[in-house]
Short mmCIF file of C-alpha atoms and ligand atoms in Angstrom, two decimals:
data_model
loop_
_atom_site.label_atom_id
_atom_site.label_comp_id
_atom_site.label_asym_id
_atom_site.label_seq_id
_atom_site.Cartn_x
_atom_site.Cartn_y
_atom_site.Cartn_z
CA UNK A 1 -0.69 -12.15 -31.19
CA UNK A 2 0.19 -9.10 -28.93
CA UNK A 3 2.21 -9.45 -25.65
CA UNK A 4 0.64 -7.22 -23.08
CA UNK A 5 3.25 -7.41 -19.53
CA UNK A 6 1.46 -6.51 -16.52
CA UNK A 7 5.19 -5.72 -13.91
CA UNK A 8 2.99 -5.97 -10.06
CA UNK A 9 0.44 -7.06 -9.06
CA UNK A 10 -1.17 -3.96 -7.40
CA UNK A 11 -4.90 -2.85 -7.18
CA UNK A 12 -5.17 -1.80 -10.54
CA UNK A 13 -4.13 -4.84 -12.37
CA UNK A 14 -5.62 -6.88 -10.48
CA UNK A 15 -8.95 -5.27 -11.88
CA UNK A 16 -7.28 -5.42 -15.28
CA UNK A 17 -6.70 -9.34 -15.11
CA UNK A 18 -10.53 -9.57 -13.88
CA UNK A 19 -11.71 -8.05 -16.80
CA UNK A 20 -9.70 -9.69 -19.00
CA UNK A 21 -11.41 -12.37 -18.02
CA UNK A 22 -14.30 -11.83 -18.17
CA UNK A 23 -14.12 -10.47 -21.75
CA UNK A 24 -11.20 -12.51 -23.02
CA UNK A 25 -8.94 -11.59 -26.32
CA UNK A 26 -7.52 -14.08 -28.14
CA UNK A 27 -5.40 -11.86 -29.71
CA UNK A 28 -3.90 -10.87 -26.88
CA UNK A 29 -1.09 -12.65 -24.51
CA UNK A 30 -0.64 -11.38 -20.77
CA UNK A 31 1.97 -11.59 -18.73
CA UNK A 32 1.87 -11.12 -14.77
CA UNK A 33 5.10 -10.22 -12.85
CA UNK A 34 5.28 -9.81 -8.81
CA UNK A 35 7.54 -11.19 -6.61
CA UNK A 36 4.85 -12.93 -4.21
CA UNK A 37 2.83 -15.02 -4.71
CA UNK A 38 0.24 -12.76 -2.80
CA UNK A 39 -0.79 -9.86 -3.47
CA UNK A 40 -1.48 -7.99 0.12
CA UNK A 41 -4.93 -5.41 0.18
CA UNK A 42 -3.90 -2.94 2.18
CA UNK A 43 -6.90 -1.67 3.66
CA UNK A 44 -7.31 -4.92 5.49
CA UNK A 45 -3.78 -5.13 6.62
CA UNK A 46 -4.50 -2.95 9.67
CA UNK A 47 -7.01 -5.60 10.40
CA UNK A 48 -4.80 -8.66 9.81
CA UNK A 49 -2.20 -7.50 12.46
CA UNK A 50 -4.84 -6.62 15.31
CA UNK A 51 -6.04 -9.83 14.65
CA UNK A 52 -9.15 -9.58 12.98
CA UNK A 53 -8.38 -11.21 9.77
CA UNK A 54 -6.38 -14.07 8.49
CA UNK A 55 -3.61 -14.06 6.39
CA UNK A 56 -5.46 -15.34 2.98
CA UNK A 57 -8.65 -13.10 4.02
CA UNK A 58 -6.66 -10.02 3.23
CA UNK A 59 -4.31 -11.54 0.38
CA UNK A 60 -5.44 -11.97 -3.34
CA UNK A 61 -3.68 -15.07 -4.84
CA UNK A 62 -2.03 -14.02 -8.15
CA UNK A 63 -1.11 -17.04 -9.84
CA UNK A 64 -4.95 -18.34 -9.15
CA UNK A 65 -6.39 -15.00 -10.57
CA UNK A 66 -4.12 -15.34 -13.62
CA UNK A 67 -5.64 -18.36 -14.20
CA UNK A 68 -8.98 -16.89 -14.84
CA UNK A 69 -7.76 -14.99 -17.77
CA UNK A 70 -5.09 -17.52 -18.99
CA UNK A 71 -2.67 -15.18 -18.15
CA UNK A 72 0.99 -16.56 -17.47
CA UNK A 73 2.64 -15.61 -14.09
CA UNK A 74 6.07 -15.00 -13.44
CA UNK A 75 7.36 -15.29 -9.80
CA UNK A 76 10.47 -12.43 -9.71
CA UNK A 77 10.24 -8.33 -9.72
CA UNK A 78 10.96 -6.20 -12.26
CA UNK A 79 14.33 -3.96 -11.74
CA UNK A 80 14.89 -2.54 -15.32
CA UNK A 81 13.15 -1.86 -18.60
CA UNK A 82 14.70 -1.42 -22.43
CA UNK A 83 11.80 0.82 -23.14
CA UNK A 84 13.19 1.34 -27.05
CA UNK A 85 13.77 -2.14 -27.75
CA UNK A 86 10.52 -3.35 -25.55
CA UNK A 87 12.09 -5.61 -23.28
CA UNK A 88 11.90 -6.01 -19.20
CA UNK A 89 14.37 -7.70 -16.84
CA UNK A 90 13.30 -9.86 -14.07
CA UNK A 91 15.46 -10.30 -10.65
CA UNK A 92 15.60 -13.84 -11.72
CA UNK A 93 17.56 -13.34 -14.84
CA UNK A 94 14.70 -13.93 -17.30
CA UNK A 95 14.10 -11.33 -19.56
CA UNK A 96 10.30 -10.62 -21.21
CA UNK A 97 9.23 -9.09 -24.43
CA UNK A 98 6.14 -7.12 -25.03
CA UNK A 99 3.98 -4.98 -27.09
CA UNK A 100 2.26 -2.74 -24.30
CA UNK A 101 3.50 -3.15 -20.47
CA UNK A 102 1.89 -1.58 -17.39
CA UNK A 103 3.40 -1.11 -14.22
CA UNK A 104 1.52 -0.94 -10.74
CA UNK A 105 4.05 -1.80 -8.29
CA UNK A 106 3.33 0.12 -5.18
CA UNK A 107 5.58 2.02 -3.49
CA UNK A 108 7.74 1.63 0.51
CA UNK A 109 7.92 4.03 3.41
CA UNK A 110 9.56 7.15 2.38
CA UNK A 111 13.28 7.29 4.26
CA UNK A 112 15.61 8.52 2.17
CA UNK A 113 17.58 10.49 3.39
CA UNK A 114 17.99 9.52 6.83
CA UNK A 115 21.26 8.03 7.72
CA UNK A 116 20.54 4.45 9.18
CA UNK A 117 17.05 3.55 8.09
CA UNK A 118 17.98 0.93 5.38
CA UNK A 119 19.19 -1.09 8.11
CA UNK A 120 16.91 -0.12 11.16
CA UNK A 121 13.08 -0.68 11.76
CA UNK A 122 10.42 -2.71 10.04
CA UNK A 123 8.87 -1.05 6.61
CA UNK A 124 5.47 -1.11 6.36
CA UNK A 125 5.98 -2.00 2.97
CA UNK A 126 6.79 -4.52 1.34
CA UNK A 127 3.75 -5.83 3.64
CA UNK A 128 5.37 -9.88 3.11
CA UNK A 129 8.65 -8.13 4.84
CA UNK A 130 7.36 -6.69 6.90
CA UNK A 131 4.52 -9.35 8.11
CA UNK A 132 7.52 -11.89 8.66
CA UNK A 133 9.02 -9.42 11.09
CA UNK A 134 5.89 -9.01 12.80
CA UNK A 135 4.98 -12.29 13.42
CA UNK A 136 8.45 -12.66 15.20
CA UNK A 137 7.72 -9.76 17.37
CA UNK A 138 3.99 -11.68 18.17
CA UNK A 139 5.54 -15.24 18.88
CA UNK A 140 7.94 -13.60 21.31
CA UNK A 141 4.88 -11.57 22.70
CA UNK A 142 3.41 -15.00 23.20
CA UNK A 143 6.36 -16.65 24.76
CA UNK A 144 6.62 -14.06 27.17
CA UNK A 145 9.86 -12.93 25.50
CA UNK A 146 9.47 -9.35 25.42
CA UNK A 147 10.82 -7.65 28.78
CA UNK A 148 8.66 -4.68 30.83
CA UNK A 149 8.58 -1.75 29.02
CA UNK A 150 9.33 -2.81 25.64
CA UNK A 151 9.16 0.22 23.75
CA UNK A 152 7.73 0.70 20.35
CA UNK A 153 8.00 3.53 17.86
CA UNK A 154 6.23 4.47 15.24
CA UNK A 155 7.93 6.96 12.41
CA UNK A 156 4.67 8.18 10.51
CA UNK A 157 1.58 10.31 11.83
CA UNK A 158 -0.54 10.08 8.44
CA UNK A 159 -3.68 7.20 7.88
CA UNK A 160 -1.29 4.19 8.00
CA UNK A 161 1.11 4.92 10.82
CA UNK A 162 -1.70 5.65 13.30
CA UNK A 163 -3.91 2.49 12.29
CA UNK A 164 -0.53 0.11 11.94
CA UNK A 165 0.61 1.09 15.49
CA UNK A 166 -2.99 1.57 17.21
CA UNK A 167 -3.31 -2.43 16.10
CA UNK A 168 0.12 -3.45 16.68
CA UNK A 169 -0.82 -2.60 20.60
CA UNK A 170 -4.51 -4.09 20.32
CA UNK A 171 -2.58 -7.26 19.20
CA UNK A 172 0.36 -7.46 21.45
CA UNK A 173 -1.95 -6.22 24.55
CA UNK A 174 -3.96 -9.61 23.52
CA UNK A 175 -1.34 -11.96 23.41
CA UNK A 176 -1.34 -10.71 26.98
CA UNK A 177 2.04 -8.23 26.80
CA UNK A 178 0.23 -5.22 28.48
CA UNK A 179 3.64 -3.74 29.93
CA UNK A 180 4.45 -2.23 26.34
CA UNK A 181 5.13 1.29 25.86
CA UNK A 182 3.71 2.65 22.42
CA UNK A 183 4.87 6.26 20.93
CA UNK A 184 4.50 8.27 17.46
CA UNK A 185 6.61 10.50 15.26
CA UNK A 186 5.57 12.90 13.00
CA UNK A 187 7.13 15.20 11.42
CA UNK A 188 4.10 17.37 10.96
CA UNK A 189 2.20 19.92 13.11
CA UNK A 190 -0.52 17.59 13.71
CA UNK A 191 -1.63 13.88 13.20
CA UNK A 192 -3.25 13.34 9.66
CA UNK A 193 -2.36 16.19 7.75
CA UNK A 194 -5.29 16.05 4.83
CA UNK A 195 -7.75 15.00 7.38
CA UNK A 196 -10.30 17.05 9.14
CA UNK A 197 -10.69 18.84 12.46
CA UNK A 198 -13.04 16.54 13.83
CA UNK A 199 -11.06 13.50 12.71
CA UNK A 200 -7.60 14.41 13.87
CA UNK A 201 -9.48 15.34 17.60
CA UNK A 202 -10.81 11.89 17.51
CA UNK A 203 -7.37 10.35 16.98
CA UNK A 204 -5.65 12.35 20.07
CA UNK A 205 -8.29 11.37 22.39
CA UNK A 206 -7.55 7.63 21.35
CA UNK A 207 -3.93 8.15 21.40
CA UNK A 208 -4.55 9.49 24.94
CA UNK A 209 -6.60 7.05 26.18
CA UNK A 210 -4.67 4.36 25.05
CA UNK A 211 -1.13 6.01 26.47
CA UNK A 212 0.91 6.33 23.25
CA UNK A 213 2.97 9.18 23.69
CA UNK A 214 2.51 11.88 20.16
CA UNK A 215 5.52 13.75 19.41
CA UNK A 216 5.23 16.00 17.09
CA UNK A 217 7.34 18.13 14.42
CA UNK A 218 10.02 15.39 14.90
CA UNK A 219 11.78 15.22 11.57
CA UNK A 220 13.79 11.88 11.80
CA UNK A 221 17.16 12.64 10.67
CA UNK A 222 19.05 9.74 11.85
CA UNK A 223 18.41 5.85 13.60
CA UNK A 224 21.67 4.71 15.40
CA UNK A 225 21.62 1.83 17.09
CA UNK A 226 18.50 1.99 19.48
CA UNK A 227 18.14 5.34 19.11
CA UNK A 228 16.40 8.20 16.94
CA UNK A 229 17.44 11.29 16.27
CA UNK A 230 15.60 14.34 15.22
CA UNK A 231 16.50 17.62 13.53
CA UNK A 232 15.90 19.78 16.60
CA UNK A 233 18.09 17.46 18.44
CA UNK A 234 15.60 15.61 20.44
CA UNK A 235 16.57 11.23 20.96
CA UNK A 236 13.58 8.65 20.87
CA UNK A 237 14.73 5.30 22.42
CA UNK A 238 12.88 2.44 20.78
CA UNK A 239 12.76 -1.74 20.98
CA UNK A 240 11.23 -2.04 17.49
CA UNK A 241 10.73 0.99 15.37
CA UNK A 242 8.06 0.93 12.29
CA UNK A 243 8.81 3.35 9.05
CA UNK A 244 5.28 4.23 7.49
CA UNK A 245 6.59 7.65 6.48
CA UNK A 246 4.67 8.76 3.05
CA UNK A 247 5.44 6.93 -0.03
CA UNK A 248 8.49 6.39 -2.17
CA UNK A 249 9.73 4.99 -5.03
CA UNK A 250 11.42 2.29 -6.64
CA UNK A 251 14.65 3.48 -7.91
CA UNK A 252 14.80 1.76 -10.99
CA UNK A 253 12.07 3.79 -13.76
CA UNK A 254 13.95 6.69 -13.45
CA UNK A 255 17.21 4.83 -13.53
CA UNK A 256 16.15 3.33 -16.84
CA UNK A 257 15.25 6.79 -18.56
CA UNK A 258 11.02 6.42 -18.09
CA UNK A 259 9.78 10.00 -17.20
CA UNK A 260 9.35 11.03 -13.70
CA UNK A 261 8.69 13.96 -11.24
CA UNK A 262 11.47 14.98 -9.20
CA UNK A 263 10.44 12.62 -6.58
CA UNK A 264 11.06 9.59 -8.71
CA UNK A 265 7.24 8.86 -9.63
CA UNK A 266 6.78 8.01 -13.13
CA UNK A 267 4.98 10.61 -14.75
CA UNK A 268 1.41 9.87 -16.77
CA UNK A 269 -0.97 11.25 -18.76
CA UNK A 270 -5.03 11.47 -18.30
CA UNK A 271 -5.21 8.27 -20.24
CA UNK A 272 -2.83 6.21 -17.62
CA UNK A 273 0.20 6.61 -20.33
CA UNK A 274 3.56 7.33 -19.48
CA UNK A 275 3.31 11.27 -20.84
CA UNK A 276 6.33 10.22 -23.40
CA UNK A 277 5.88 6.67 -24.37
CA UNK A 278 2.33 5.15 -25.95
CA UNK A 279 3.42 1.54 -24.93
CA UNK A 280 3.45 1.84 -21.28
CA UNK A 281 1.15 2.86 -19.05
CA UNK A 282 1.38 3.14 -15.21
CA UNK A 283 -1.29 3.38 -12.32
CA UNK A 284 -1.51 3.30 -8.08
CA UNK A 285 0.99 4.91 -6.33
CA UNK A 286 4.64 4.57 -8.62
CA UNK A 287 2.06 6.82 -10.79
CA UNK A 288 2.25 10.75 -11.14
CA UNK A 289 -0.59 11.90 -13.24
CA UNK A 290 0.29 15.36 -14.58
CA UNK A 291 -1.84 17.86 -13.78
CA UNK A 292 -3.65 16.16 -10.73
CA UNK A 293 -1.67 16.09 -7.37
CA UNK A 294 -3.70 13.33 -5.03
CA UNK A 295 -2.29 11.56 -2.19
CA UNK A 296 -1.31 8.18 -2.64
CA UNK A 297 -3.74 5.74 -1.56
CA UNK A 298 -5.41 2.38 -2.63
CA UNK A 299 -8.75 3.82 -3.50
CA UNK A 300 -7.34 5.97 -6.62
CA UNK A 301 -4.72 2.75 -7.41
CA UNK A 302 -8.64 0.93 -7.20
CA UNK A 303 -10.54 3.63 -9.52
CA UNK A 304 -7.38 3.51 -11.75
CA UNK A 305 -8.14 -0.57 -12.85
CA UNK A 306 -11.44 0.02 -15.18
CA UNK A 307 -9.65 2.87 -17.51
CA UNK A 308 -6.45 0.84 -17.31
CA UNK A 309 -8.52 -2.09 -18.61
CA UNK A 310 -10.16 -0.30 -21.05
CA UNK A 311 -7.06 1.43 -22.51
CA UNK A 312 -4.96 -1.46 -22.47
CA UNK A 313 -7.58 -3.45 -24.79
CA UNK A 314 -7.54 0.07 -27.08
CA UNK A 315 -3.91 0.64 -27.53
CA UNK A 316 -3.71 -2.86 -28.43
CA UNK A 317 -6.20 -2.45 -30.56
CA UNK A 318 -5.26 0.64 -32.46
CA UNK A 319 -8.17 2.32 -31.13
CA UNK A 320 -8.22 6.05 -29.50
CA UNK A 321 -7.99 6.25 -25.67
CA UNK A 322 -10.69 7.14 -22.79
CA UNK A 323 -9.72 9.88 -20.36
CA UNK A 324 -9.96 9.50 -16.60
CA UNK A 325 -10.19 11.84 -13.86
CA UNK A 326 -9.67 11.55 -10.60
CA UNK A 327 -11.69 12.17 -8.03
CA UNK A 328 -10.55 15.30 -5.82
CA UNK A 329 -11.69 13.28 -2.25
CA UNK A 330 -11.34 9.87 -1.84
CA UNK A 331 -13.11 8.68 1.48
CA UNK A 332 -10.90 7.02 4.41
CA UNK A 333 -12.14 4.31 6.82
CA UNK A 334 -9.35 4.38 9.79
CA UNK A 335 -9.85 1.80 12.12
CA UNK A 336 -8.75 1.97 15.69
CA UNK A 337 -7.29 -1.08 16.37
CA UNK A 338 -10.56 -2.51 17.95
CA UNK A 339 -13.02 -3.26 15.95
CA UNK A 340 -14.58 1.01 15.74
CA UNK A 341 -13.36 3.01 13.09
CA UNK A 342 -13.79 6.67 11.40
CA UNK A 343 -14.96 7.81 8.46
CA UNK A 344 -13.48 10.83 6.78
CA UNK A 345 -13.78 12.19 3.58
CA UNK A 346 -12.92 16.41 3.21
CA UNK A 347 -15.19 17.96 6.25
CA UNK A 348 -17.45 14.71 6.38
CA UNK A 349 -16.95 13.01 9.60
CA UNK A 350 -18.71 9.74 10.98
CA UNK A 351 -17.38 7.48 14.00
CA UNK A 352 -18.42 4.12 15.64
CA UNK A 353 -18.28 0.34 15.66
CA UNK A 354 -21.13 0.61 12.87
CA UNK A 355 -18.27 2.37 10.67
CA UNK A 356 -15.78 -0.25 10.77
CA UNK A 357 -18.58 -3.43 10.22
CA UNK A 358 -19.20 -0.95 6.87
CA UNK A 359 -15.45 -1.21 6.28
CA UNK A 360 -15.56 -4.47 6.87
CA UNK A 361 -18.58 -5.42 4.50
CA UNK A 362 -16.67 -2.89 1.82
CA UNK A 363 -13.54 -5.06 1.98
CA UNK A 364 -14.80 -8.35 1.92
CA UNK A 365 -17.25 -7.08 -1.01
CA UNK A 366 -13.56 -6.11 -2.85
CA UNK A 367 -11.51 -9.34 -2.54
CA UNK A 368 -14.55 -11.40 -2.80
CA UNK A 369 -14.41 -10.30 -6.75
CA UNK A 370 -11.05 -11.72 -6.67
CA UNK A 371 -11.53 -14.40 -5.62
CA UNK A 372 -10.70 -14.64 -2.05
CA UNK A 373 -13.79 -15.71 0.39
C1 FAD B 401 -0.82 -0.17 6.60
C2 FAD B 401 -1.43 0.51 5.42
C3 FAD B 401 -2.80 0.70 5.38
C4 FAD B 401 -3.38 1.33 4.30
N1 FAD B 401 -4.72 1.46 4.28
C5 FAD B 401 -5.30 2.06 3.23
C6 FAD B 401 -6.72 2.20 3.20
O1 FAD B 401 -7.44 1.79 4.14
N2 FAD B 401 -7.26 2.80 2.11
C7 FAD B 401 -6.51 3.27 1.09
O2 FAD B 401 -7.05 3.81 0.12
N3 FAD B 401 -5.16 3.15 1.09
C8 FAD B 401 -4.54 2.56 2.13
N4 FAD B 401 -3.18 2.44 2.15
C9 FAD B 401 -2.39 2.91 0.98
C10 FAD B 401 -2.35 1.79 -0.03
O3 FAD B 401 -1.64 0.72 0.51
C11 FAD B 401 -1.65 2.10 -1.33
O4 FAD B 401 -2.00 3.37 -1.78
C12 FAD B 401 -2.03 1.04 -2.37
O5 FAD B 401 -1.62 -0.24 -1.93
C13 FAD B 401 -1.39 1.33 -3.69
O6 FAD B 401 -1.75 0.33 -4.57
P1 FAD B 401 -0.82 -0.05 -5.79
O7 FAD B 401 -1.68 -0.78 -6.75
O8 FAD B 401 -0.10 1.15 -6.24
O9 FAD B 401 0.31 -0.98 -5.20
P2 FAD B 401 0.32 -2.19 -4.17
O10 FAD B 401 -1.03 -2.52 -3.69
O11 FAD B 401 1.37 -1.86 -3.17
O12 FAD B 401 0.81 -3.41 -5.06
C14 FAD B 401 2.05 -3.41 -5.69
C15 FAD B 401 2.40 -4.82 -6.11
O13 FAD B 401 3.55 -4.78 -6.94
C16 FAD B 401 4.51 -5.72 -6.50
N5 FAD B 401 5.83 -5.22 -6.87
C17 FAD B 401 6.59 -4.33 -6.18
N6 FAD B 401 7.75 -4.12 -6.84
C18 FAD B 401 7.70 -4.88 -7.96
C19 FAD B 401 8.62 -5.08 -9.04
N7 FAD B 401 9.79 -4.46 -9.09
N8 FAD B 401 8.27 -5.94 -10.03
C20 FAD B 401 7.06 -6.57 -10.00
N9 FAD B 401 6.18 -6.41 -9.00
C21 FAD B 401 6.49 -5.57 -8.00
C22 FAD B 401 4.26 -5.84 -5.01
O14 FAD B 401 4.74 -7.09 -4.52
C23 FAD B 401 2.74 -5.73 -4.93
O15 FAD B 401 2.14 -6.99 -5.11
C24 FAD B 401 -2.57 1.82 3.23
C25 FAD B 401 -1.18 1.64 3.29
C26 FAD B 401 -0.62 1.00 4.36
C27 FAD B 401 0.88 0.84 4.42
#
């Protein structure tokens, strides 16, 4: 019997439990770690805080899915591997051996860096953190609670940070707070670097319409007490600021001698392999695959599950690995807020309430194989 330890439950493993079973192994013994229950889709979550969706709609229930593959689940996070001796150590004391482990755990809003953040403004990630947070901002929306002019800030100007705060004010505008005042920080040029003309003019004209204020080139060097500082000098006073600046990661592979790049992203091979160490693999965004820079986003985490699968049942097999490429594009449904969204993908460019009932159909399609309904 081999132990095969699956630390998160992200987008890839989630495929990898599904196939497991479907095509069970009785040789083989998995192991699920995360530290929710949950397991939050991302693309929905845009969705779930204007409204649209409810919590479980947009959540894939581990423990259930683990189930399907007799797979045992283990309520705690990971914060340290003994890669030599094979061993993992959960936040709850417990400590797992295994064969071959995989890690998908995600990664938080990038703020290193900039003195304050730990202890200012909601992340984006951990999404159960931050959808606490947010549903304490919405009950005192409802209660009338929030005074005129209640300002809100998001730090971020790529996919996530312009969905997350274009909902955030479809929401709070329908829980009938309409004196809000809505702005966004970038620290780039423009809105959605990676994204084309055509999409990024879309996104100002909403932006305008809508009144959130755009600042741009605003590199966020420090959050004091209610306000933000940039490096040219420039303060941003805010009621509730959101981090969904880029993608970091957990401190603790590199801290426990896995290889990673110099941003702290553990480092793989084609075959989904950490590039020094046959008995763990990695996938989504913690994941650097050498030789192929892509942005971090859930569609590559998503293409990622099949060869994860497949190489996971190999390796424990003692049979040769299966390469996988990514993809150079990845297509991007950004929703609005309202129920309209865009479609971008390189120079391809497609707008309209049609493109977010696609979305829509795409996502459901998705957690439907999960079992969520
Ligand atoms: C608001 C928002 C909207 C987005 N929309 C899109 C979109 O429309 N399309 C798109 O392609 N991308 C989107 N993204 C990006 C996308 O969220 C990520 O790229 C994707 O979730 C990465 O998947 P993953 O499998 O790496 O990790 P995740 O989906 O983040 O899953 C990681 C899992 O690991 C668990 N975990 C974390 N730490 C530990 C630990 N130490 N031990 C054990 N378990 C742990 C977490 O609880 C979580 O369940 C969006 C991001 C945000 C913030």
């Amino acid at each position: 019997m081999k132990n095969l330890l699956l630390i998160g439950g992200g987008h890839s493993h989630v495929e990898v439990i599904r196939r497991f079973a479907l095509q069970r192994d009785a040789n083989v013994h998995i192991t699920l770690v995360n530290p929710t229950r949950h397991t939050p889709y991302s693309g929905m979550l845009p969705g779930l805080i204007a409204g649209h969706y409810t919590f479980h709609q947009c959540h894939i229930d581990l423990p259930a899915l683990a189930r399907t593959a007799e797979c045992r689940y283990v309520e705690a996070a990971i914060n340290g591997l003994h890669a030599d001796a094979k061993l993992a150590f959960c936040d709850n004391g417990e400590t797992l051996e295994y064969d071959v482990a995989s890690i998908d755990i995600g990664s938080t809003p990038a703020t290193l860096g900039i003195a304050g953040a730990s202890r200012r403004g909601l992340k984006v990630k951990p999404t159960d953190r931050f959808l606490i947070e947010w549903d304490a901002v919405l009950e005192r929306a409802k209660q009338n609670n929030l005074f005129e002019g209640f300002r809100i800030v998001m730090a971020g100007g790529g996919a996530a940070g312009v969905e997350v705060l274009l909902a955030v004010q479809y929401r709070l505008i329908n829980a009938g707070f309409r004196a809000g005042q809505y702005a966004l920080l970038t620290d780039g040029d423009d809105l959605l670097p990676g994204h084309s003309e055509k999409t990024r003019a879309l996104f100002h004209r909403v932006l305008q319409q809508r009144g959130v204020e755009l600042h741009l080139r605003q590199r966020i060097v420090a959050v004091n007490r209610d306000r933000i500082v940039s490096a040219s000098g420039q303060r941003h006073s805010a009621d509730l600021l959101i981090w969904a600046t880029g993608a970091a990661p957990a401190g603790w592979p590199k801290a426990c001698g896995l290889a990673v790049d110099e941003a702290g992203f553990i480092r793989i091979n084609d075959r989904l392999q950490l590039v020094d160490r046959p008995d763990l693999f990695a996938s989504g965004d913690i994941a650097s695959m050498d030789g192929y820079e892509r942005p971090r986003s859930g569609v590559y985490a998503v293409r990622q599950g099949p060869p994860l699968a497949e190489n996971l049942r190999r390796v424990l097999d003692g049979k040769p690995l299966v390469s996988y490429h990514p993809q150079a594009l990845a297509l991007a449904l950004i929703s609005t807020g309202d129920r309209y969204a865009v479609a971008s993908r390189g120079r391809f460019f497609a707008s309209g309430a049609w493109v977010w009932r696609w979305k829509d159909w795409i996502d459901r399609r998705f957690m439907k194989r999960y079992g969520v309904v």
